Amino acid sequence: MEKTLTALKITLLVLLIAVLVGVLVISINKDFSFASKFESKSKLVYDENIEEEFSKIDFYSESMDIEFVKSKDDKVNVKVYDSKENTTTVNVENDTLKIDSDKKEKCFFCIVGNRKTVIALPEKIYDLAIESKSGDILSNINFNKVSIDSKSGDIKLNSIKEGNLKVLSGDIDIEEVDDIEIVSASGDVEINKINKHLDIDTKSGDIFIKDLTLTNNSNIKVASGDVTIYNASEDIYFNTKAVSGDVSINNNNRRANNELTIDTKSGDITVRN
């Protein structure tokens, strides 16, 4: 009986401490909200046309999906979907459309809703820079220079001239690119067509290239994952270094003007001309 009372007292003490800590946290974080704890349905909270001219887009996102679509009326439009009020700022400054979706509200144990920004753009080639901590990035329009730093989320791009992508976790899918540099910790890389140059460094994930032409020497480095290349130009010599894995290359041209070095620690290398 005495042991039971002691255990009960300890339990009540722990609960009391937990309540006090919770009150302290709420008092410190005045912008803390319980209202969005279980609110996951998103709604349109921002819908504006951008009248100012710009040639660059700079996007910062804490936690939000980002989608670029073709404008139906030749106007620039930004739509934001969120589970609560709008926390995204949009403005044009120094020839740059700046979008900041920093989520300022603090909420523990929240179920994050479908936060999403949709940018409609006319037929014009823009430069794009994105820093994203969490969220997918999707585009069905063409860009000139693209720089993306993503902590978590998949990336799917249409046609771009130059790309520099740094991804901690997430798959990368690109339709066509002239010059691409990718550093990825985890995730597959699939590129439909490369026209000039590539430099890809991945720690974990497969690399698949459907059509490859080079005008400069290039590199692929993979710690763990397969490398598969189809429709490779005959003017490429494939210099392969595989620690563990099979290598299969047909028609490897040692007299080619361009060289692609493929270095894998664990994984197969397959090249088909």
Tab-separated table of C-alpha atoms in Angstrom:
chain	number	residue	atom	x	y	z
A	1	MET	CA	0.000	0.000	0.000
A	2	GLU	CA	2.819	2.398	0.928
A	3	LYS	CA	4.599	1.650	-2.346
A	4	THR	CA	1.392	2.399	-4.268
A	5	LEU	CA	0.991	5.793	-2.572
A	6	THR	CA	4.626	6.639	-3.280
A	7	ALA	CA	4.218	5.776	-6.963
A	8	LEU	CA	1.049	7.881	-7.132
A	9	LYS	CA	2.804	10.868	-5.569
A	10	ILE	CA	5.671	10.579	-8.067
A	11	THR	CA	3.211	10.413	-10.979
A	12	LEU	CA	1.327	13.497	-9.763
A	13	LEU	CA	4.612	15.363	-9.294
A	14	VAL	CA	5.730	14.556	-12.835
A	15	LEU	CA	2.380	15.727	-14.229
A	16	LEU	CA	2.606	18.965	-12.228
A	17	ILE	CA	6.104	19.646	-13.558
A	18	ALA	CA	4.926	18.965	-17.127
A	19	VAL	CA	2.059	21.453	-16.730
A	20	LEU	CA	4.386	24.126	-15.315
A	21	VAL	CA	6.859	23.642	-18.150
A	22	GLY	CA	4.024	23.930	-20.664
A	23	VAL	CA	2.805	27.176	-19.139
A	24	LEU	CA	6.357	28.534	-19.191
A	25	VAL	CA	6.797	27.667	-22.853
A	26	ILE	CA	3.510	29.350	-23.763
A	27	SER	CA	4.414	32.488	-21.827
A	28	ILE	CA	7.762	32.738	-23.585
A	29	ASN	CA	6.381	32.066	-27.041
A	30	LYS	CA	3.502	34.526	-27.191
A	31	ASP	CA	2.787	33.610	-30.785
A	32	PHE	CA	2.236	29.965	-29.837
A	33	SER	CA	-1.078	28.626	-31.126
A	34	PHE	CA	-3.220	25.633	-30.251
A	35	ALA	CA	-5.803	26.549	-32.876
A	36	SER	CA	-3.852	24.983	-35.744
A	37	LYS	CA	-2.946	21.807	-33.903
A	38	PHE	CA	-5.181	19.566	-35.923
A	39	GLU	CA	-6.060	21.915	-38.746
A	40	SER	CA	-4.693	20.452	-41.992
A	41	LYS	CA	-7.080	21.719	-44.698
A	42	SER	CA	-5.556	24.540	-46.751
A	43	LYS	CA	-7.366	27.515	-48.270
A	44	LEU	CA	-6.501	30.351	-50.621
A	45	VAL	CA	-5.074	33.152	-48.452
A	46	TYR	CA	-3.264	35.258	-51.078
A	47	ASP	CA	-4.086	35.918	-54.752
A	48	GLU	CA	-2.441	38.875	-56.462
A	49	ASN	CA	-1.172	39.869	-59.902
A	50	ILE	CA	2.326	41.344	-60.020
A	51	GLU	CA	2.464	44.436	-62.219
A	52	GLU	CA	6.164	45.357	-61.811
A	53	GLU	CA	8.722	44.050	-64.297
A	54	PHE	CA	11.440	41.623	-63.146
A	55	SER	CA	13.837	39.059	-64.599
A	56	LYS	CA	14.785	37.156	-61.427
A	57	ILE	CA	12.841	35.199	-58.812
A	58	ASP	CA	14.100	34.713	-55.251
A	59	PHE	CA	12.052	32.356	-53.056
A	60	TYR	CA	12.628	31.478	-49.397
A	61	SER	CA	10.484	28.778	-47.815
A	62	GLU	CA	10.440	27.253	-44.345
A	63	SER	CA	7.827	24.617	-45.119
A	64	MET	CA	5.842	24.874	-48.331
A	65	ASP	CA	5.381	23.254	-51.738
A	66	ILE	CA	6.297	25.532	-54.655
A	67	GLU	CA	4.820	25.240	-58.135
A	68	PHE	CA	5.525	27.251	-61.310
A	69	VAL	CA	2.924	27.133	-64.076
A	70	LYS	CA	2.352	28.831	-67.430
A	71	SER	CA	0.207	31.947	-67.223
A	72	LYS	CA	-3.105	31.708	-69.085
A	73	ASP	CA	-3.500	35.488	-69.512
A	74	ASP	CA	0.153	36.550	-69.939
A	75	LYS	CA	0.186	38.027	-66.419
A	76	VAL	CA	2.280	37.195	-63.392
A	77	ASN	CA	0.146	35.849	-60.571
A	78	VAL	CA	0.997	34.525	-57.111
A	79	LYS	CA	-1.391	32.330	-55.150
A	80	VAL	CA	-0.722	31.093	-51.616
A	81	TYR	CA	-2.608	28.252	-49.972
A	82	ASP	CA	-2.295	27.848	-46.221
A	83	SER	CA	-4.161	26.234	-43.338
A	84	LYS	CA	-4.529	29.527	-41.497
A	85	GLU	CA	-3.675	33.161	-42.183
A	86	ASN	CA	-1.194	34.298	-44.813
A	87	THR	CA	2.434	34.523	-43.628
A	88	THR	CA	3.988	34.971	-47.094
A	89	THR	CA	5.381	38.310	-48.277
A	90	VAL	CA	5.608	39.159	-51.981
A	91	ASN	CA	7.343	42.197	-53.486
A	92	VAL	CA	9.528	43.282	-56.419
A	93	GLU	CA	12.888	44.836	-55.612
A	94	ASN	CA	15.999	45.394	-57.770
A	95	ASP	CA	14.569	43.528	-60.769
A	96	THR	CA	13.754	40.563	-58.510
A	97	LEU	CA	10.438	39.045	-57.473
A	98	LYS	CA	11.007	38.179	-53.816
A	99	ILE	CA	8.757	35.676	-52.052
A	100	ASP	CA	9.267	34.813	-48.393
A	101	SER	CA	7.039	32.139	-46.872
A	102	ASP	CA	8.624	32.098	-43.423
A	103	LYS	CA	6.169	30.440	-41.018
A	104	LYS	CA	6.428	32.636	-37.924
A	105	GLU	CA	3.785	30.920	-35.834
A	106	LYS	CA	5.090	28.324	-33.379
A	107	CYS	CA	2.978	25.253	-32.731
A	108	PHE	CA	4.158	22.044	-31.103
A	109	PHE	CA	2.689	18.686	-32.166
A	110	CYS	CA	1.003	20.353	-35.124
A	111	ILE	CA	-0.161	18.502	-38.204
A	112	VAL	CA	1.244	20.657	-41.009
A	113	GLY	CA	-1.369	21.455	-43.623
A	114	ASN	CA	-1.036	21.566	-47.375
A	115	ARG	CA	0.940	24.825	-47.625
A	116	LYS	CA	1.584	25.715	-51.231
A	117	THR	CA	2.546	28.669	-53.429
A	118	VAL	CA	1.626	28.683	-57.122
A	119	ILE	CA	3.389	31.214	-59.378
A	120	ALA	CA	1.960	31.724	-62.863
A	121	LEU	CA	4.478	33.193	-65.328
A	122	PRO	CA	4.204	34.336	-68.971
A	123	GLU	CA	6.459	33.099	-71.777
A	124	LYS	CA	9.693	34.737	-70.634
A	125	ILE	CA	12.977	33.262	-69.445
A	126	TYR	CA	13.711	34.040	-65.786
A	127	ASP	CA	16.547	33.279	-63.385
A	128	LEU	CA	15.408	31.365	-60.314
A	129	ALA	CA	16.868	31.030	-56.807
A	130	ILE	CA	15.141	28.958	-54.108
A	131	GLU	CA	16.089	28.150	-50.531
A	132	SER	CA	13.704	25.602	-49.067
A	133	LYS	CA	13.828	23.768	-45.760
A	134	SER	CA	10.888	21.493	-46.514
A	135	GLY	CA	8.596	21.073	-49.507
A	136	ASP	CA	8.444	19.895	-53.108
A	137	ILE	CA	9.423	22.136	-56.028
A	138	LEU	CA	7.584	21.634	-59.320
A	139	SER	CA	7.846	23.552	-62.604
A	140	ASN	CA	6.429	23.045	-66.087
A	141	ILE	CA	7.991	26.223	-67.521
A	142	ASN	CA	11.514	26.985	-68.748
A	143	PHE	CA	14.159	28.877	-66.767
A	144	ASN	CA	17.567	30.316	-67.581
A	145	LYS	CA	19.742	29.916	-64.474
A	146	VAL	CA	18.390	27.885	-61.558
A	147	SER	CA	19.902	27.698	-58.072
A	148	ILE	CA	18.157	25.529	-55.466
A	149	ASP	CA	19.199	24.716	-51.900
A	150	SER	CA	16.718	22.200	-50.479
A	151	LYS	CA	16.835	20.374	-47.170
A	152	SER	CA	13.898	18.044	-47.818
A	153	GLY	CA	11.607	17.631	-50.815
A	154	ASP	CA	11.451	16.412	-54.392
A	155	ILE	CA	12.415	18.655	-57.319
A	156	LYS	CA	10.887	18.418	-60.794
A	157	LEU	CA	11.988	20.928	-63.451
A	158	ASN	CA	11.243	21.394	-67.127
A	159	SER	CA	13.921	22.900	-69.411
A	160	ILE	CA	16.730	25.012	-67.908
A	161	LYS	CA	19.989	26.426	-69.272
A	162	GLU	CA	22.140	26.210	-66.139
A	163	GLY	CA	21.393	24.489	-62.863
A	164	ASN	CA	23.066	24.331	-59.459
A	165	LEU	CA	21.175	22.085	-57.053
A	166	LYS	CA	22.037	21.172	-53.469
A	167	VAL	CA	19.671	18.629	-51.938
A	168	LEU	CA	19.868	16.981	-48.541
A	169	SER	CA	16.966	14.575	-49.107
A	170	GLY	CA	14.724	14.245	-52.142
A	171	ASP	CA	14.508	13.010	-55.726
A	172	ILE	CA	15.512	15.229	-58.665
A	173	ASP	CA	13.800	15.058	-62.066
A	174	ILE	CA	14.849	17.383	-64.923
A	175	GLU	CA	13.464	17.317	-68.466
A	176	GLU	CA	16.344	19.082	-70.265
A	177	VAL	CA	19.441	21.038	-69.235
A	178	ASP	CA	22.588	22.398	-70.871
A	179	ASP	CA	24.880	22.633	-67.847
A	180	ILE	CA	24.044	21.016	-64.491
A	181	GLU	CA	25.773	20.706	-61.110
A	182	ILE	CA	24.143	18.569	-58.423
A	183	VAL	CA	25.198	17.711	-54.869
A	184	SER	CA	22.795	15.292	-53.212
A	185	ALA	CA	22.980	13.421	-49.910
A	186	SER	CA	19.982	11.163	-50.499
A	187	GLY	CA	17.691	10.703	-53.477
A	188	ASP	CA	17.543	9.539	-57.082
A	189	VAL	CA	18.524	11.795	-59.997
A	190	GLU	CA	16.759	11.437	-63.345
A	191	ILE	CA	17.539	13.721	-66.293
A	192	ASN	CA	15.919	13.253	-69.669
A	193	LYS	CA	18.451	15.213	-71.736
A	194	ILE	CA	21.846	16.848	-71.067
A	195	ASN	CA	23.377	18.977	-73.843
A	196	LYS	CA	26.775	20.253	-72.640
A	197	HIS	CA	28.126	19.492	-69.174
A	198	LEU	CA	27.348	17.765	-65.892
A	199	ASP	CA	28.926	17.474	-62.459
A	200	ILE	CA	26.941	15.215	-60.130
A	201	ASP	CA	27.968	14.100	-56.635
A	202	THR	CA	25.568	11.881	-54.681
A	203	LYS	CA	25.963	9.956	-51.450
A	204	SER	CA	22.966	7.654	-51.850
A	205	GLY	CA	20.716	7.274	-54.869
A	206	ASP	CA	20.575	6.084	-58.468
A	207	ILE	CA	21.400	8.294	-61.456
A	208	PHE	CA	19.512	7.823	-64.724
A	209	ILE	CA	20.232	9.881	-67.878
A	210	LYS	CA	18.169	9.183	-71.009
A	211	ASP	CA	20.074	11.307	-73.572
A	212	LEU	CA	23.632	12.603	-73.157
A	213	THR	CA	25.748	14.981	-75.273
A	214	LEU	CA	28.853	16.703	-73.900
A	215	THR	CA	30.944	19.660	-75.046
A	216	ASN	CA	33.112	19.698	-71.895
A	217	ASN	CA	34.699	17.075	-69.657
A	218	SER	CA	32.322	16.046	-66.903
A	219	ASN	CA	32.064	14.009	-63.698
A	220	ILE	CA	29.703	11.688	-61.855
A	221	LYS	CA	30.566	10.552	-58.328
A	222	VAL	CA	28.340	8.138	-56.418
A	223	ALA	CA	28.920	6.595	-52.992
A	224	SER	CA	26.019	4.163	-53.200
A	225	GLY	CA	23.803	3.775	-56.245
A	226	ASP	CA	23.633	2.686	-59.878
A	227	VAL	CA	24.518	4.914	-62.851
A	228	THR	CA	22.567	4.273	-66.063
A	229	ILE	CA	23.027	6.286	-69.280
A	230	TYR	CA	21.165	5.754	-72.558
A	231	ASN	CA	21.609	7.413	-75.984
A	232	ALA	CA	25.095	8.645	-75.167
A	233	SER	CA	26.974	10.536	-77.857
A	234	GLU	CA	29.795	8.572	-79.492
A	235	ASP	CA	32.092	11.572	-78.883
A	236	ILE	CA	32.387	10.701	-75.179
A	237	TYR	CA	35.004	8.527	-73.516
A	238	PHE	CA	33.727	6.963	-70.292
A	239	ASN	CA	36.464	6.721	-67.686
A	240	THR	CA	34.997	4.469	-64.997
A	241	LYS	CA	36.157	3.653	-61.476
A	242	ALA	CA	33.997	1.116	-59.672
A	243	VAL	CA	34.998	-0.281	-56.270
A	244	SER	CA	32.023	-2.625	-55.983
A	245	GLY	CA	29.676	-3.211	-58.904
A	246	ASP	CA	29.498	-4.248	-62.550
A	247	VAL	CA	30.524	-2.003	-65.462
A	248	SER	CA	28.895	-2.386	-68.889
A	249	ILE	CA	29.736	0.079	-71.691
A	250	ASN	CA	29.298	-0.492	-75.418
A	251	ASN	CA	31.365	1.406	-77.998
A	252	ASN	CA	33.583	3.297	-75.560
A	253	ASN	CA	35.527	5.731	-77.751
A	254	ARG	CA	39.013	6.413	-76.384
A	255	ARG	CA	39.598	9.015	-79.117
A	256	ALA	CA	36.584	11.086	-78.151
A	257	ASN	CA	36.946	14.831	-77.587
A	258	ASN	CA	35.092	14.733	-74.280
A	259	GLU	CA	35.525	12.566	-71.218
A	260	LEU	CA	33.011	11.596	-68.554
A	261	THR	CA	34.560	10.243	-65.362
A	262	ILE	CA	32.213	7.980	-63.394
A	263	ASP	CA	33.393	7.055	-59.892
A	264	THR	CA	31.266	4.699	-57.800
A	265	LYS	CA	31.939	3.061	-54.457
A	266	SER	CA	28.976	0.701	-54.582
A	267	GLY	CA	26.766	0.305	-57.627
A	268	ASP	CA	26.601	-0.764	-61.256
A	269	ILE	CA	27.535	1.412	-64.245
A	270	THR	CA	25.630	0.904	-67.497
A	271	VAL	CA	26.132	2.965	-70.666
A	272	ARG	CA	24.373	2.438	-73.990
A	273	ASN	CA	25.162	4.526	-77.105
